[in-house]
PDB file of C-alpha atoms in Angstrom:
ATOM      1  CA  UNK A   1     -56.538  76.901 -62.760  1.00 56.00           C
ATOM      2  CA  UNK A   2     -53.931  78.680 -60.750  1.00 65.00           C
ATOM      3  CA  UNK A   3     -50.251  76.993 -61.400  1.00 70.00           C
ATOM      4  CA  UNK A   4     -49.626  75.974 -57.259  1.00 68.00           C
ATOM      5  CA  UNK A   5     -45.988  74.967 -57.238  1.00 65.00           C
ATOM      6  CA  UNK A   6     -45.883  72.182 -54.678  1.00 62.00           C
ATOM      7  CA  UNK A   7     -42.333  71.131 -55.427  1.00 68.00           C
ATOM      8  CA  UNK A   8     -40.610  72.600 -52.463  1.00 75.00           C
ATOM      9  CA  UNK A   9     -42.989  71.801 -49.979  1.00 74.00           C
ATOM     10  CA  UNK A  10     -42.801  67.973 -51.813  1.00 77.00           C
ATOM     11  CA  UNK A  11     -39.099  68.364 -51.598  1.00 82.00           C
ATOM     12  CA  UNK A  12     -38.842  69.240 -47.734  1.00 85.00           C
ATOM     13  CA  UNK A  13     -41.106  67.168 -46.576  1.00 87.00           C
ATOM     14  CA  UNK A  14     -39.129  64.012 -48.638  1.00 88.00           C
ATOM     15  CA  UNK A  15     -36.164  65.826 -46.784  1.00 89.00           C
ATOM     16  CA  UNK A  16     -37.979  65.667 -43.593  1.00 93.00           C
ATOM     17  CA  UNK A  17     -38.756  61.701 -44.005  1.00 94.00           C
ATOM     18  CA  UNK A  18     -34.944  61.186 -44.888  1.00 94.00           C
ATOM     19  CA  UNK A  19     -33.777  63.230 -42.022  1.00 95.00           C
ATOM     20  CA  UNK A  20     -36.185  60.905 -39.715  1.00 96.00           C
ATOM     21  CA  UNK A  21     -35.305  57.966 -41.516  1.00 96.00           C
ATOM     22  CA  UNK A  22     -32.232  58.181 -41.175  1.00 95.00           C
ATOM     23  CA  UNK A  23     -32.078  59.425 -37.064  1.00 96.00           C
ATOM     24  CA  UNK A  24     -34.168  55.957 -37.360  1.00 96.00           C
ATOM     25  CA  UNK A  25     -31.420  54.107 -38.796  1.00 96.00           C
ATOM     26  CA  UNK A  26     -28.892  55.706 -36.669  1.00 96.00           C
ATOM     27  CA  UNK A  27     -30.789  55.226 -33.269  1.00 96.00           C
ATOM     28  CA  UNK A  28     -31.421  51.665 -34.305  1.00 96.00           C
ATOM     29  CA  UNK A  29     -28.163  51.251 -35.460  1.00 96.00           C
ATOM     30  CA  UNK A  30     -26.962  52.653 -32.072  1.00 96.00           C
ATOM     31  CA  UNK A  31     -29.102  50.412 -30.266  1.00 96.00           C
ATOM     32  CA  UNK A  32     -27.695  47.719 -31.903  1.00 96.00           C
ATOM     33  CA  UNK A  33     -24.501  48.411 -31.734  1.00 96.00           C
ATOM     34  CA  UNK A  34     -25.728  48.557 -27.747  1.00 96.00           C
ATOM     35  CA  UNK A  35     -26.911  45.737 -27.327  1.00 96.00           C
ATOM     36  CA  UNK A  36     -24.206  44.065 -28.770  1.00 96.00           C
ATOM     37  CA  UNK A  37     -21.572  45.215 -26.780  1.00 96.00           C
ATOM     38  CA  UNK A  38     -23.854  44.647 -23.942  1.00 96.00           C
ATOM     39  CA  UNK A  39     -24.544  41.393 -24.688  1.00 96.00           C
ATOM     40  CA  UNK A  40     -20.732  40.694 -25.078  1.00 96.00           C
ATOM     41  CA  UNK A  41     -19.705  42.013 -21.846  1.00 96.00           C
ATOM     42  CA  UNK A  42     -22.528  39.677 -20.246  1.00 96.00           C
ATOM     43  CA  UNK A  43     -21.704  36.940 -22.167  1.00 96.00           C
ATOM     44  CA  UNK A  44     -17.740  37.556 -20.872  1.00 96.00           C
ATOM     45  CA  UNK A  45     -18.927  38.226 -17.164  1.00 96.00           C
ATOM     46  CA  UNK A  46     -20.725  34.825 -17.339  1.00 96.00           C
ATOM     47  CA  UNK A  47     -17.528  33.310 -18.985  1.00 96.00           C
ATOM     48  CA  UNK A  48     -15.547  35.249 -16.279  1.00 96.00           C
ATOM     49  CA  UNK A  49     -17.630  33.322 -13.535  1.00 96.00           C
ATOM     50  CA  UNK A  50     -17.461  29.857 -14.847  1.00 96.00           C
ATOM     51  CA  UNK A  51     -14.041  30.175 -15.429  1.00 96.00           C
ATOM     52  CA  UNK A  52     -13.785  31.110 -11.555  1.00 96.00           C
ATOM     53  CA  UNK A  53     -15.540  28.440 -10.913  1.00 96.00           C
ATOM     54  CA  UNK A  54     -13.480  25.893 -13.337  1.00 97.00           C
ATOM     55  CA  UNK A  55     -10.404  27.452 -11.569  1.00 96.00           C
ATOM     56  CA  UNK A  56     -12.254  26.888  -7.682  1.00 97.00           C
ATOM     57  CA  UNK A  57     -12.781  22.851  -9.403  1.00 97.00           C
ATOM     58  CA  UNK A  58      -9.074  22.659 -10.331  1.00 97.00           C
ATOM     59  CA  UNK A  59      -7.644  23.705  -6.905  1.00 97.00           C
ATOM     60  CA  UNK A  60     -10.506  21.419  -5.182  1.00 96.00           C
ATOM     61  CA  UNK A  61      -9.249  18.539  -7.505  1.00 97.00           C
ATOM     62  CA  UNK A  62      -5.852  18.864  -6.966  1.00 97.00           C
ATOM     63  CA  UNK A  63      -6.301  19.000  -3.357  1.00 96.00           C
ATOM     64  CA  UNK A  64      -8.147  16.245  -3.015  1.00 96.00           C
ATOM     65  CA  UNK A  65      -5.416  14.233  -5.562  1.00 96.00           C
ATOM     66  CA  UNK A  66      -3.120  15.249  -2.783  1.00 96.00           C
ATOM     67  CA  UNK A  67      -4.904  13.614  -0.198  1.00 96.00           C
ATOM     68  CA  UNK A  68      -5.605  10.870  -2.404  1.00 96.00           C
ATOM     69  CA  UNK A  69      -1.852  10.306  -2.383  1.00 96.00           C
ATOM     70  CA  UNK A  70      -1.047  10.806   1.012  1.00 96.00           C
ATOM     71  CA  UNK A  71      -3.799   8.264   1.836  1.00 96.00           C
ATOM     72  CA  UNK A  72      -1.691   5.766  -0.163  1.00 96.00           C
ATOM     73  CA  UNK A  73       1.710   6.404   1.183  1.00 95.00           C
ATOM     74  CA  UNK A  74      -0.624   6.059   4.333  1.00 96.00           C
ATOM     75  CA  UNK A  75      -1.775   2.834   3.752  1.00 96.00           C
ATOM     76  CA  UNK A  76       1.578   1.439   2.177  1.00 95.00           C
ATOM     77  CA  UNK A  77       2.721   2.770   5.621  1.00 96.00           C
ATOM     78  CA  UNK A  78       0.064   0.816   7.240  1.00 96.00           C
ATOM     79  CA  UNK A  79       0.461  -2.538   5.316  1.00 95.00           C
ATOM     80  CA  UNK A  80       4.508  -1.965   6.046  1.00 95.00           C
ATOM     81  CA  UNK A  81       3.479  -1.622   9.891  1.00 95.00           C
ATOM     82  CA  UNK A  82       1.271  -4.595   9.797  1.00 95.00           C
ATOM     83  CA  UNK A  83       3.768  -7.076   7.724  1.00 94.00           C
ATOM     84  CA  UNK A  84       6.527  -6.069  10.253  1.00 93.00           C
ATOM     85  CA  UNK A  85       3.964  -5.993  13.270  1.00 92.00           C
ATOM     86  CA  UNK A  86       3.027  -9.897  12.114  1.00 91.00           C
ATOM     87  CA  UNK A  87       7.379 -10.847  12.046  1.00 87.00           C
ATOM     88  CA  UNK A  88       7.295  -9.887  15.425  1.00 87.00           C
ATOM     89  CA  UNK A  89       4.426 -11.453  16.470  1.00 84.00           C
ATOM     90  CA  UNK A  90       5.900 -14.783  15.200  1.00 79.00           C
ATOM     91  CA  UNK A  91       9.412 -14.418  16.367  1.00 76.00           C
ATOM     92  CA  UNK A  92       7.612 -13.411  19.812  1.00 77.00           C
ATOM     93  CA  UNK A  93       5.481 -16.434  19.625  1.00 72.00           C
ATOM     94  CA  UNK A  94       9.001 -18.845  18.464  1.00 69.00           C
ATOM     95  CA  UNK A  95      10.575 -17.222  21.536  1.00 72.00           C
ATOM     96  CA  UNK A  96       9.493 -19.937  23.535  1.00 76.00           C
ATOM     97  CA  UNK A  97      10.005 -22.751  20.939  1.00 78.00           C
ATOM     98  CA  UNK A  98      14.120 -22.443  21.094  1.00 80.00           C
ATOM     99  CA  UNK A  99      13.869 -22.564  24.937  1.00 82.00           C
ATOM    100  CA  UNK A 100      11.611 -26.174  23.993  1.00 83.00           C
ATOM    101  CA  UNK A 101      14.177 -27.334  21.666  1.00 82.00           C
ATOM    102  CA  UNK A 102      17.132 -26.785  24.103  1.00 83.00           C
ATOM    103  CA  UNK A 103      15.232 -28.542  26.787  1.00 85.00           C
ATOM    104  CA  UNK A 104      14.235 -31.028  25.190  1.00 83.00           C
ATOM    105  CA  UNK A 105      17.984 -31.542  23.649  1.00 83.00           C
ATOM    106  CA  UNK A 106      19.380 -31.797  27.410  1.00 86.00           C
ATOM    107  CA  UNK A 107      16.812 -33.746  28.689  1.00 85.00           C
ATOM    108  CA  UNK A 108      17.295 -36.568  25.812  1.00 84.00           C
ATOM    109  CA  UNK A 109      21.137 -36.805  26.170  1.00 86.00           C
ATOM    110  CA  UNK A 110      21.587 -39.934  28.128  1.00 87.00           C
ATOM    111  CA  UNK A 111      24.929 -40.375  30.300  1.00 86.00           C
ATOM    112  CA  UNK A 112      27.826 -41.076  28.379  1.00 85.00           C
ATOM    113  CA  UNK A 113      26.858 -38.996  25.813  1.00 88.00           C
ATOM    114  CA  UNK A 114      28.751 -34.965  25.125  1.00 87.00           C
ATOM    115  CA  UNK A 115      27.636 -32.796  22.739  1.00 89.00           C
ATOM    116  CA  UNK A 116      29.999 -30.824  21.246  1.00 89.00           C
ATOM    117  CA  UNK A 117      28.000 -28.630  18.948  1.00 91.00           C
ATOM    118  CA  UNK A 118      24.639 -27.772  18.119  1.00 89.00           C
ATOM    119  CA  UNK A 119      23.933 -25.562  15.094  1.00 89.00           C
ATOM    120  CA  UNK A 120      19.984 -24.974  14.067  1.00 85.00           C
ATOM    121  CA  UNK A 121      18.906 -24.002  10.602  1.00 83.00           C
ATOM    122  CA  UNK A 122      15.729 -23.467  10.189  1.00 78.00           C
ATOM    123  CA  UNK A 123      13.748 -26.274  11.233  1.00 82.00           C
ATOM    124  CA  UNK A 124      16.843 -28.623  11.360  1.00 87.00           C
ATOM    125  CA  UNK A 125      19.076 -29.315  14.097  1.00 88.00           C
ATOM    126  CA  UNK A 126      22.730 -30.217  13.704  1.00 90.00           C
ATOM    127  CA  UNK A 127      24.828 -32.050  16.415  1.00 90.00           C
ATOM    128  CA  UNK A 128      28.052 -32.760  16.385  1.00 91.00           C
ATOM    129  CA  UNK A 129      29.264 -35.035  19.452  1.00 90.00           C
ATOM    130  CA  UNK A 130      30.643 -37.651  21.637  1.00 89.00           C
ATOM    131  CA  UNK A 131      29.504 -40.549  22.876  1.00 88.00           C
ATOM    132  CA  UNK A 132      31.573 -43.538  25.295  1.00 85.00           C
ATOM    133  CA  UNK A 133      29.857 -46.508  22.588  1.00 82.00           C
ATOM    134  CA  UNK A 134      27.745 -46.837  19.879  1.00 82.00           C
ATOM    135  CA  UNK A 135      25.161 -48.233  22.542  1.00 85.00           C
ATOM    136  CA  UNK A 136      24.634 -44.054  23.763  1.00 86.00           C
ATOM    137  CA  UNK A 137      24.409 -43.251  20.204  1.00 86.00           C
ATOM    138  CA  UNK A 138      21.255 -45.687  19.272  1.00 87.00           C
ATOM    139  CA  UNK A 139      19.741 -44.568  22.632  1.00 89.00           C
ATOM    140  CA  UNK A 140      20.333 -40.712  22.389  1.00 87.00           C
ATOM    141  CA  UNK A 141      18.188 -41.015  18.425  1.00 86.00           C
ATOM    142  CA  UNK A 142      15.718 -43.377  20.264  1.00 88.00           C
ATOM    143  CA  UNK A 143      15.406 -40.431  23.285  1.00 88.00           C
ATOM    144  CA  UNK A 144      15.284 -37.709  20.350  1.00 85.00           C
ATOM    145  CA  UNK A 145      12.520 -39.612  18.554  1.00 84.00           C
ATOM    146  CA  UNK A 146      10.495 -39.778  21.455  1.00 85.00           C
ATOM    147  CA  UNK A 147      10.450 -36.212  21.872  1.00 83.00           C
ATOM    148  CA  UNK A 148       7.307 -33.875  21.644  1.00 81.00           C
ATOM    149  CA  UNK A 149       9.511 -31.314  20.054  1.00 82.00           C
ATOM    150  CA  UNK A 150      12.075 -33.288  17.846  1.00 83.00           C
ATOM    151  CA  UNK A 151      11.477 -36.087  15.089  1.00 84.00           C
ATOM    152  CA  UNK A 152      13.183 -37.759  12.041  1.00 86.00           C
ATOM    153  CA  UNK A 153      16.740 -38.391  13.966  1.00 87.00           C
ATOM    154  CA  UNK A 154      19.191 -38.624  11.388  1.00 86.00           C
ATOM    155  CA  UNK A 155      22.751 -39.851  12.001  1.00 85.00           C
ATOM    156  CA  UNK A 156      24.899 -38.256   9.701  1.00 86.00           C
ATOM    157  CA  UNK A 157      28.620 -40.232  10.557  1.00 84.00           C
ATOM    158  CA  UNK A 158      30.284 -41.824  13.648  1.00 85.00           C
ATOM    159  CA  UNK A 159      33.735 -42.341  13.794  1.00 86.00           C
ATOM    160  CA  UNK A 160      36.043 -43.595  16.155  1.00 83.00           C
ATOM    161  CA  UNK A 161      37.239 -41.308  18.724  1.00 77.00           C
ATOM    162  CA  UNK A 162      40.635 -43.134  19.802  1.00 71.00           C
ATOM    163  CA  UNK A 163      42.105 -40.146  21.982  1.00 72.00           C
ATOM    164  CA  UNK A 164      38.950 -40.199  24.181  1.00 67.00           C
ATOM    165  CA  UNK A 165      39.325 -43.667  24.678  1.00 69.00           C
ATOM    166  CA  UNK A 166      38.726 -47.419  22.916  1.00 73.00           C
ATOM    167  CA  UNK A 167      35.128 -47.445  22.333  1.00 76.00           C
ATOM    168  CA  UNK A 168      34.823 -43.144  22.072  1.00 83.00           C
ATOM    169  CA  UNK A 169      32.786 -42.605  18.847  1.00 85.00           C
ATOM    170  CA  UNK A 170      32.579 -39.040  17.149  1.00 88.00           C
ATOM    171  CA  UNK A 171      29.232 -38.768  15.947  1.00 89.00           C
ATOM    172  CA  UNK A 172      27.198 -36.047  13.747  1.00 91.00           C
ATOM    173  CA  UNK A 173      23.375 -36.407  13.305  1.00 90.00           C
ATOM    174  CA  UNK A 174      20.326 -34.303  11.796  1.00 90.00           C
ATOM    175  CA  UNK A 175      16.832 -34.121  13.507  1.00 90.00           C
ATOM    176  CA  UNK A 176      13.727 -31.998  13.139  1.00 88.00           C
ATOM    177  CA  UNK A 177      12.135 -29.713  15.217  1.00 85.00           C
ATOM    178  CA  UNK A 178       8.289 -30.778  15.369  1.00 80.00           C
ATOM    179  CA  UNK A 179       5.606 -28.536  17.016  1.00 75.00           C
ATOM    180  CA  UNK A 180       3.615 -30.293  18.912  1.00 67.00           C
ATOM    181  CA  UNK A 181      -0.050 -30.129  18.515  1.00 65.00           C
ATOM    182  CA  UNK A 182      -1.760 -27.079  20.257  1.00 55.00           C
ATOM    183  CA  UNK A 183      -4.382 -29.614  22.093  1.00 50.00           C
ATOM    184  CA  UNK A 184      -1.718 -31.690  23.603  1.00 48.00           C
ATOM    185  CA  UNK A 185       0.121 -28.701  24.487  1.00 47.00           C
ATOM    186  CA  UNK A 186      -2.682 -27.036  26.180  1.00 47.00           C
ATOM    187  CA  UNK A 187      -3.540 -30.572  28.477  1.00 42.00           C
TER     188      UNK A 187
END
């Protein structure tokens, strides 16, 4: 048999296979490396977006806290508006109840009888006065008590008044303003 020497042609074609292997391994390598990067830069353009959108929430959020607290300081307003819109409701519906009270004081003080002061505190009514005997006195607190607007007379002190005469008495007394009851008040 002839001696063939097959070596080199063995030797280029392992050379060959390397030399594609390797281009192979390279190209996949490359795609790799490609798909990689790619996939980073849509994973980052994705982040990008929902960080937009986080960022679009935050604004929206705060916004809305805003309103949130100007609709507070709104209602505080509004509860401040309606406390001093009920004090003025009441002193507008007292208005007439002083007027009451002062009538009622003239039309109880029988003759004889001066008033020199009247002071009201609250719901009490403070006269200081004169009267010619203690007669006037008993029937200026009987007058009083039948009053629709005054109750609970309350003499305080009498004292003789000697420079207005004999049987002058000083006098102070208490009584109470009573609203009468909206029924009778409406007859």
């Amino acid at each position: 048999m002839a001696t063939i020497n097959l070596l080199p042609w063995r030797e280029e074609l392992r050379a060959e296979r390397q030399r594609s292997f390797y281009s192979s391994l390279g190209l996949a390598l490359a795609l790799a490396v490609l798909f990689v990067v790619a996939g980073d830069r849509i994973v980052n353009l994705w982040l990008d977006e929902q960080q937009g959108r986080n960022d679009y929430l935050r604004k929206e959020i705060n916004e809305l806290d805003q309103q949130v607290a100007e609709i507070r300081g709104l209602r505080d307003q509004r509860a401040l508006l309606l406390e001093r819109m009920q004090i003025i409701q009441e002193l507008q519906g007292n208005r007439p109840i002083i007027v009451r009270v002062l009538d009622q004081l003239v039309r109880t003080v029988p003759d004889g009888v001066y008033y020199r002061s009247v002071i009201a505190t609250g719901n009490t009514v403070s006269i200081q006065g004169i009267a010619e005997s203690n007669n006037r006195v008993s029937s200026l607190m009987r007058q009083l008590d039948a009053s629709d607007w005054l109750e609970n007379p309350n003499l305080d002190a009498v004292r003789a008044a000697d420079e207005l005469g004999d049987q002058a008495m000083a006098f102070g007394l208490t009584v109470q303003i009573q609203l009468p009851d909206r029924s009778e008040e409406d007859i």
